[in-house]
């Protein structure tokens, strides 16, 4: 198989969203991940089984976790594993007879990963929720959206995947490194509320230093600034600008023909609304492709806003192999890239 994580074995109790994403990240880079699914169904409710990209690169077994035989089967599997990933509400694994005390007694070096929205403790811990709720409680959702408009969730990227699955993958690897040096496993309490808060570290830095107003759409990176936003073009498609630094902003002005001296006041928030109105009108005069011909492949900090079907066809993504097609499914390739231990080929099912 190969890959940077070759030699690591993870048991994943089937779920949806962040747990499978964490397991995918580990499996993509060579870890042996055994996904335990319910004996009554090949796929968990809410996922797409063999058609779910998050389930790729796995071994799959079926077990009835309501039977003594199924519990014994899972315990035997975990005895030989480096880590376990589960995403049940607090207390469920204990009631099944698969709690940390039991499994760490079986395997003292086990890293026991618990993936939840609210965490294992706190007044919300036993409650249901979804990504939008977790990022709301963390303060992150409050900062996503345009001025004067309601908060807009960035699909489920920040809670489920950035603050959840990616944090879990990091936690599992950190725990395994510790266990291999100390011989002692531990429990990883991975809460999406915590993860979404961590992802907001720079925003909290700005806020603490008086560089961020605690409202949407009026700040440097939240579409408040005219030089950091998306703009509609003549064909209804969009481009993105991120011309923060003076040299990049100067190049934007040069390429876009922004000779109006009003644009000299780049960092004056009092001017941002009027300057944005000027850019809005300007970008509507040409199609996205026409603006790409002027601005793409320069240091403006520019890119076209590509759709999900357009992105795999862009020359940059094609040259890097950012997307792959496996079993008739176009999907993101494993990331990041390793020079000496590249990820094995993607497998579905």
Short mmCIF file of C-alpha atoms in Angstrom, two decimals:
data_model
loop_
_atom_site.label_atom_id
_atom_site.label_comp_id
_atom_site.label_asym_id
_atom_site.label_seq_id
_atom_site.Cartn_x
_atom_site.Cartn_y
_atom_site.Cartn_z
CA UNK A 1 0.00 0.00 0.00
CA UNK A 2 2.63 2.58 1.03
CA UNK A 3 1.98 6.11 2.18
CA UNK A 4 3.26 8.17 5.08
CA UNK A 5 0.97 6.38 7.57
CA UNK A 6 1.74 2.83 6.49
CA UNK A 7 1.89 0.63 9.57
CA UNK A 8 -0.89 2.42 11.46
CA UNK A 9 -4.21 0.63 12.02
CA UNK A 10 -7.41 2.50 12.83
CA UNK A 11 -10.84 1.07 13.61
CA UNK A 12 -13.69 3.36 12.58
CA UNK A 13 -17.21 2.84 13.83
CA UNK A 14 -19.34 3.88 10.87
CA UNK A 15 -20.99 7.28 11.01
CA UNK A 16 -21.45 10.31 8.80
CA UNK A 17 -19.54 13.55 8.26
CA UNK A 18 -16.53 14.40 10.41
CA UNK A 19 -15.64 10.92 11.68
CA UNK A 20 -15.49 9.42 8.19
CA UNK A 21 -13.57 12.49 6.98
CA UNK A 22 -10.92 11.98 9.67
CA UNK A 23 -10.71 8.31 8.76
CA UNK A 24 -10.47 9.21 5.06
CA UNK A 25 -7.55 11.56 5.76
CA UNK A 26 -5.71 8.79 7.58
CA UNK A 27 -6.58 6.11 5.02
CA UNK A 28 -5.63 8.35 2.10
CA UNK A 29 -2.06 8.43 3.38
CA UNK A 30 -1.63 4.72 3.92
CA UNK A 31 -3.13 3.91 7.31
CA UNK A 32 -5.09 0.68 7.42
CA UNK A 33 -8.61 1.81 8.35
CA UNK A 34 -11.22 -0.84 9.11
CA UNK A 35 -14.73 0.59 8.98
CA UNK A 36 -17.21 -1.31 11.16
CA UNK A 37 -20.73 -1.05 9.78
CA UNK A 38 -23.99 -2.35 11.14
CA UNK A 39 -24.64 -5.94 10.21
CA UNK A 40 -28.12 -5.05 8.98
CA UNK A 41 -26.91 -2.56 6.36
CA UNK A 42 -23.94 -2.15 4.06
CA UNK A 43 -24.03 1.62 4.53
CA UNK A 44 -24.95 3.85 7.42
CA UNK A 45 -28.08 5.97 7.09
CA UNK A 46 -27.00 9.34 5.76
CA UNK A 47 -23.99 8.22 3.78
CA UNK A 48 -23.74 6.80 0.27
CA UNK A 49 -21.83 3.60 1.05
CA UNK A 50 -19.54 2.72 -1.84
CA UNK A 51 -20.54 5.98 -3.54
CA UNK A 52 -19.41 8.15 -0.60
CA UNK A 53 -16.00 9.76 -1.18
CA UNK A 54 -15.56 10.04 2.60
CA UNK A 55 -15.61 6.22 2.80
CA UNK A 56 -12.79 5.63 0.33
CA UNK A 57 -9.67 3.55 0.95
CA UNK A 58 -11.26 1.38 3.64
CA UNK A 59 -11.61 -2.21 4.65
CA UNK A 60 -15.19 -2.88 5.74
CA UNK A 61 -16.62 -5.43 8.13
CA UNK A 62 -20.13 -5.82 9.50
CA UNK A 63 -20.89 -6.27 13.19
CA UNK A 64 -24.03 -6.26 15.29
CA UNK A 65 -23.18 -3.94 18.18
CA UNK A 66 -26.37 -5.01 19.97
CA UNK A 67 -25.16 -8.58 20.32
CA UNK A 68 -22.44 -10.01 22.59
CA UNK A 69 -20.86 -11.63 19.56
CA UNK A 70 -20.65 -8.33 17.70
CA UNK A 71 -19.16 -6.55 20.71
CA UNK A 72 -16.58 -9.31 21.14
CA UNK A 73 -15.74 -9.08 17.43
CA UNK A 74 -15.09 -5.34 17.69
CA UNK A 75 -13.07 -5.69 20.90
CA UNK A 76 -10.85 -8.28 19.26
CA UNK A 77 -10.26 -5.94 16.32
CA UNK A 78 -9.44 -2.98 18.57
CA UNK A 79 -6.98 -5.00 20.66
CA UNK A 80 -4.61 -4.96 17.69
CA UNK A 81 -5.27 -1.38 16.55
CA UNK A 82 -3.45 1.89 17.15
CA UNK A 83 -6.63 3.94 17.27
CA UNK A 84 -10.41 3.98 17.33
CA UNK A 85 -12.70 6.69 15.90
CA UNK A 86 -16.30 6.84 17.09
CA UNK A 87 -18.95 9.52 16.74
CA UNK A 88 -21.75 8.53 19.13
CA UNK A 89 -23.28 10.82 21.71
CA UNK A 90 -21.56 10.73 25.12
CA UNK A 91 -22.39 7.56 27.03
CA UNK A 92 -23.44 5.40 24.08
CA UNK A 93 -20.14 3.54 23.79
CA UNK A 94 -20.12 2.91 27.54
CA UNK A 95 -23.61 1.41 27.34
CA UNK A 96 -22.47 -0.85 24.50
CA UNK A 97 -19.60 -2.14 26.61
CA UNK A 98 -17.04 -0.40 24.42
CA UNK A 99 -16.14 2.56 26.61
CA UNK A 100 -12.59 3.84 27.11
CA UNK A 101 -12.07 1.97 30.39
CA UNK A 102 -12.86 -1.35 28.70
CA UNK A 103 -10.92 -0.81 25.51
CA UNK A 104 -7.86 0.77 27.15
CA UNK A 105 -7.74 -2.19 29.52
CA UNK A 106 -7.71 -4.45 26.44
CA UNK A 107 -5.12 -2.29 24.65
CA UNK A 108 -3.26 0.17 26.93
CA UNK A 109 -1.65 1.98 23.96
CA UNK A 110 -4.98 2.62 22.22
CA UNK A 111 -5.83 6.15 21.09
CA UNK A 112 -9.58 6.44 21.59
CA UNK A 113 -10.96 9.22 19.36
CA UNK A 114 -14.37 10.63 20.28
CA UNK A 115 -15.87 12.86 17.57
CA UNK A 116 -18.85 14.97 18.65
CA UNK A 117 -20.30 18.39 18.04
CA UNK A 118 -20.50 19.68 21.61
CA UNK A 119 -17.84 17.54 23.25
CA UNK A 120 -17.97 14.98 26.04
CA UNK A 121 -18.71 17.57 28.74
CA UNK A 122 -20.73 20.77 29.13
CA UNK A 123 -24.47 21.49 29.27
CA UNK A 124 -24.94 20.91 25.52
CA UNK A 125 -22.99 17.61 25.49
CA UNK A 126 -25.98 15.22 25.41
CA UNK A 127 -27.93 17.21 22.82
CA UNK A 128 -28.35 16.75 19.08
CA UNK A 129 -26.87 19.31 16.71
CA UNK A 130 -25.33 19.92 13.32
CA UNK A 131 -22.46 21.93 11.88
CA UNK A 132 -24.46 25.16 11.74
CA UNK A 133 -25.18 24.93 15.48
CA UNK A 134 -21.60 24.12 16.49
CA UNK A 135 -20.09 27.03 14.57
CA UNK A 136 -22.85 29.29 15.91
CA UNK A 137 -21.89 28.56 19.53
CA UNK A 138 -18.17 29.00 18.82
CA UNK A 139 -18.60 32.57 17.58
CA UNK A 140 -17.46 31.65 14.08
CA UNK A 141 -20.83 31.82 12.33
CA UNK A 142 -21.42 35.37 13.59
CA UNK A 143 -18.51 36.54 11.40
CA UNK A 144 -19.67 34.89 8.15
CA UNK A 145 -21.88 37.09 6.00
CA UNK A 146 -22.26 40.50 4.46
CA UNK A 147 -22.93 43.78 6.19
CA UNK A 148 -26.51 44.16 7.32
CA UNK A 149 -27.38 40.57 6.40
CA UNK A 150 -27.95 37.47 8.49
CA UNK A 151 -25.10 34.99 9.20
CA UNK A 152 -24.37 32.69 6.25
CA UNK A 153 -22.96 29.22 6.98
CA UNK A 154 -20.07 28.21 4.69
CA UNK A 155 -21.85 24.91 3.91
CA UNK A 156 -20.53 22.45 6.53
CA UNK A 157 -16.83 23.04 5.95
CA UNK A 158 -15.93 24.78 9.22
CA UNK A 159 -17.66 22.58 11.78
CA UNK A 160 -17.81 19.11 10.27
CA UNK A 161 -14.57 19.10 8.37
CA UNK A 162 -12.17 21.88 9.38
CA UNK A 163 -13.10 22.02 13.05
CA UNK A 164 -14.16 18.38 13.32
CA UNK A 165 -12.66 15.78 11.01
CA UNK A 166 -9.35 17.54 10.40
CA UNK A 167 -8.91 18.17 14.13
CA UNK A 168 -9.67 14.52 14.81
CA UNK A 169 -7.10 13.36 12.26
CA UNK A 170 -4.51 15.62 13.90
CA UNK A 171 -5.50 14.43 17.36
CA UNK A 172 -5.28 10.78 16.39
CA UNK A 173 -1.79 11.18 14.96
CA UNK A 174 -0.60 13.21 17.95
CA UNK A 175 -2.01 10.58 20.29
CA UNK A 176 -0.40 7.73 18.36
CA UNK A 177 2.99 9.47 18.40
CA UNK A 178 2.64 9.90 22.17
CA UNK A 179 1.57 6.28 22.66
CA UNK A 180 4.51 5.00 20.65
CA UNK A 181 6.95 6.92 22.83
CA UNK A 182 5.26 6.34 26.19
CA UNK A 183 3.33 3.11 25.72
CA UNK A 184 0.21 4.82 27.06
CA UNK A 185 -2.90 5.49 25.05
CA UNK A 186 -5.51 8.11 25.86
CA UNK A 187 -8.92 9.54 24.95
CA UNK A 188 -9.20 12.33 22.37
CA UNK A 189 -12.25 14.53 23.07
CA UNK A 190 -12.71 16.21 19.68
CA UNK A 191 -15.59 18.71 19.70
CA UNK A 192 -16.57 20.70 16.65
CA UNK A 193 -17.32 23.72 18.83
CA UNK A 194 -13.71 23.68 20.04
CA UNK A 195 -12.36 23.12 16.54
CA UNK A 196 -14.40 25.93 15.00
CA UNK A 197 -13.13 28.26 17.74
CA UNK A 198 -9.52 27.27 16.99
CA UNK A 199 -10.07 27.97 13.30
CA UNK A 200 -11.11 31.48 14.31
CA UNK A 201 -7.79 32.18 16.08
CA UNK A 202 -6.72 34.94 13.67
CA UNK A 203 -10.11 36.63 13.91
CA UNK A 204 -9.90 36.59 17.70
CA UNK A 205 -6.38 38.06 17.39
CA UNK A 206 -7.74 40.95 15.33
CA UNK A 207 -10.60 41.42 17.79
CA UNK A 208 -8.30 41.47 20.83
CA UNK A 209 -6.03 44.03 19.17
CA UNK A 210 -8.81 46.40 18.17
CA UNK A 211 -8.48 45.53 14.48
CA UNK A 212 -11.87 43.85 14.09
CA UNK A 213 -15.36 45.14 14.66
CA UNK A 214 -17.61 42.45 16.13
CA UNK A 215 -20.08 42.63 13.27
CA UNK A 216 -20.32 41.10 9.83
CA UNK A 217 -19.13 42.45 6.51
CA UNK A 218 -17.24 45.52 7.73
CA UNK A 219 -13.74 44.10 8.26
CA UNK A 220 -10.65 43.36 6.21
CA UNK A 221 -11.35 39.68 5.47
CA UNK A 222 -15.15 39.40 5.68
CA UNK A 223 -16.09 41.28 2.46
CA UNK A 224 -15.94 44.67 4.17
CA UNK A 225 -12.94 45.80 2.10
CA UNK A 226 -13.34 46.55 -1.59
CA UNK A 227 -10.05 44.79 -2.39
CA UNK A 228 -11.05 41.52 -0.66
CA UNK A 229 -14.31 40.32 -2.12
CA UNK A 230 -16.02 38.64 -5.05
CA UNK A 231 -17.48 40.56 -7.99
CA UNK A 232 -20.04 39.68 -10.61
CA UNK A 233 -19.03 39.92 -14.26
CA UNK A 234 -21.02 40.70 -17.41
CA UNK A 235 -21.86 37.02 -17.98
CA UNK A 236 -23.19 36.43 -14.44
CA UNK A 237 -20.02 34.62 -13.36
CA UNK A 238 -17.72 35.86 -10.61
CA UNK A 239 -14.10 36.69 -9.89
CA UNK A 240 -12.30 36.96 -6.54
CA UNK A 241 -9.86 39.61 -5.34
CA UNK A 242 -7.47 39.50 -2.38
CA UNK A 243 -5.23 42.49 -3.11
CA UNK A 244 -4.29 43.34 0.47
CA UNK A 245 -0.60 44.25 0.28
CA UNK A 246 0.29 47.62 -1.29
CA UNK A 247 2.19 46.11 -4.21
CA UNK A 248 -0.68 43.78 -5.07
CA UNK A 249 -3.20 46.60 -4.75
CA UNK A 250 -1.06 48.77 -7.02
CA UNK A 251 -1.04 46.02 -9.63
CA UNK A 252 -4.82 45.69 -9.36
CA UNK A 253 -5.15 49.40 -10.03
CA UNK A 254 -2.81 49.17 -12.99
CA UNK A 255 -4.49 46.18 -14.63
CA UNK A 256 -8.05 47.41 -13.95
CA UNK A 257 -7.28 51.00 -14.97
CA UNK A 258 -8.20 52.42 -11.55
CA UNK A 259 -6.79 55.92 -11.98
CA UNK A 260 -9.47 57.53 -9.79
CA UNK A 261 -7.56 59.11 -6.84
CA UNK A 262 -10.32 57.89 -4.52
CA UNK A 263 -8.63 54.46 -4.69
CA UNK A 264 -5.59 55.94 -2.93
CA UNK A 265 -7.45 55.48 0.36
CA UNK A 266 -7.07 51.70 0.31
CA UNK A 267 -7.01 51.14 4.08
CA UNK A 268 -9.60 53.73 5.10
CA UNK A 269 -12.70 51.70 6.06
CA UNK A 270 -14.82 54.84 5.70
CA UNK A 271 -14.19 54.70 1.93
CA UNK A 272 -14.72 50.97 1.40
CA UNK A 273 -18.43 51.08 0.57
CA UNK A 274 -18.08 53.74 -2.13
CA UNK A 275 -14.97 52.11 -3.60
CA UNK A 276 -16.76 48.77 -3.68
CA UNK A 277 -19.61 50.37 -5.61
CA UNK A 278 -17.09 51.60 -8.18
CA UNK A 279 -15.52 48.14 -8.54
CA UNK A 280 -18.94 46.51 -8.77
CA UNK A 281 -19.80 48.69 -11.76
CA UNK A 282 -16.39 48.15 -13.34
CA UNK A 283 -16.40 44.35 -13.20
CA UNK A 284 -19.86 44.23 -14.74
CA UNK A 285 -18.40 45.68 -17.96
CA UNK A 286 -16.54 42.48 -18.96
CA UNK A 287 -17.10 38.74 -18.80
CA UNK A 288 -15.23 36.56 -16.36
CA UNK A 289 -13.01 35.22 -19.15
CA UNK A 290 -12.20 38.75 -20.25
CA UNK A 291 -11.14 39.68 -16.72
CA UNK A 292 -9.12 36.47 -16.51
CA UNK A 293 -7.27 37.48 -19.67
CA UNK A 294 -6.31 40.73 -17.95
CA UNK A 295 -5.65 39.58 -14.38
CA UNK A 296 -5.03 35.85 -14.20
CA UNK A 297 -1.45 34.62 -13.70
CA UNK A 298 -0.41 37.94 -12.09
CA UNK A 299 0.35 38.96 -8.50
CA UNK A 300 -2.94 40.81 -8.11
CA UNK A 301 -4.15 37.95 -5.88
CA UNK A 302 -6.90 37.07 -8.31
CA UNK A 303 -8.76 33.93 -9.31
CA UNK A 304 -11.99 33.15 -11.12
CA UNK A 305 -14.75 31.76 -8.92
CA UNK A 306 -15.15 28.29 -10.40
CA UNK A 307 -18.13 25.99 -10.00
CA UNK A 308 -17.76 22.44 -8.73
CA UNK A 309 -17.80 21.19 -12.31
CA UNK A 310 -15.44 23.89 -13.61
CA UNK A 311 -12.73 23.55 -10.95
CA UNK A 312 -11.41 20.11 -12.04
CA UNK A 313 -10.92 21.44 -15.58
CA UNK A 314 -8.82 24.48 -14.67
CA UNK A 315 -5.22 24.18 -15.97
CA UNK A 316 -3.69 24.67 -12.51
CA UNK A 317 -5.79 21.90 -10.95
CA UNK A 318 -5.26 19.60 -13.93
CA UNK A 319 -1.48 20.07 -13.88
CA UNK A 320 -1.31 19.33 -10.14
CA UNK A 321 -3.78 16.45 -10.25
CA UNK A 322 -5.94 18.13 -7.61
CA UNK A 323 -8.88 15.96 -8.69
CA UNK A 324 -8.97 12.30 -9.69
CA UNK A 325 -11.65 10.11 -11.21
CA UNK A 326 -12.15 6.74 -9.53
CA UNK A 327 -15.00 4.32 -10.18
CA UNK A 328 -16.71 6.95 -12.30
CA UNK A 329 -16.61 9.55 -9.50
CA UNK A 330 -14.68 12.80 -9.88
CA UNK A 331 -13.29 13.65 -6.47
CA UNK A 332 -10.56 15.61 -4.67
CA UNK A 333 -7.23 13.79 -4.62
CA UNK A 334 -5.52 13.08 -1.29
CA UNK A 335 -3.73 16.05 0.25
CA UNK A 336 -1.18 17.19 1.29
CA UNK A 337 1.58 15.88 -0.99
CA UNK A 338 4.51 13.87 0.37
CA UNK A 339 7.80 13.79 -1.56
CA UNK A 340 9.05 10.43 -0.25
CA UNK A 341 5.86 8.62 0.77
CA UNK A 342 3.15 9.62 -1.72
CA UNK A 343 -0.43 8.63 -1.05
CA UNK A 344 -1.45 5.28 -2.53
CA UNK A 345 -3.95 5.24 -5.41
CA UNK A 346 -7.50 6.00 -4.32
CA UNK A 347 -9.84 3.04 -3.90
CA UNK A 348 -13.63 3.21 -3.67
CA UNK A 349 -15.42 0.47 -1.77
#
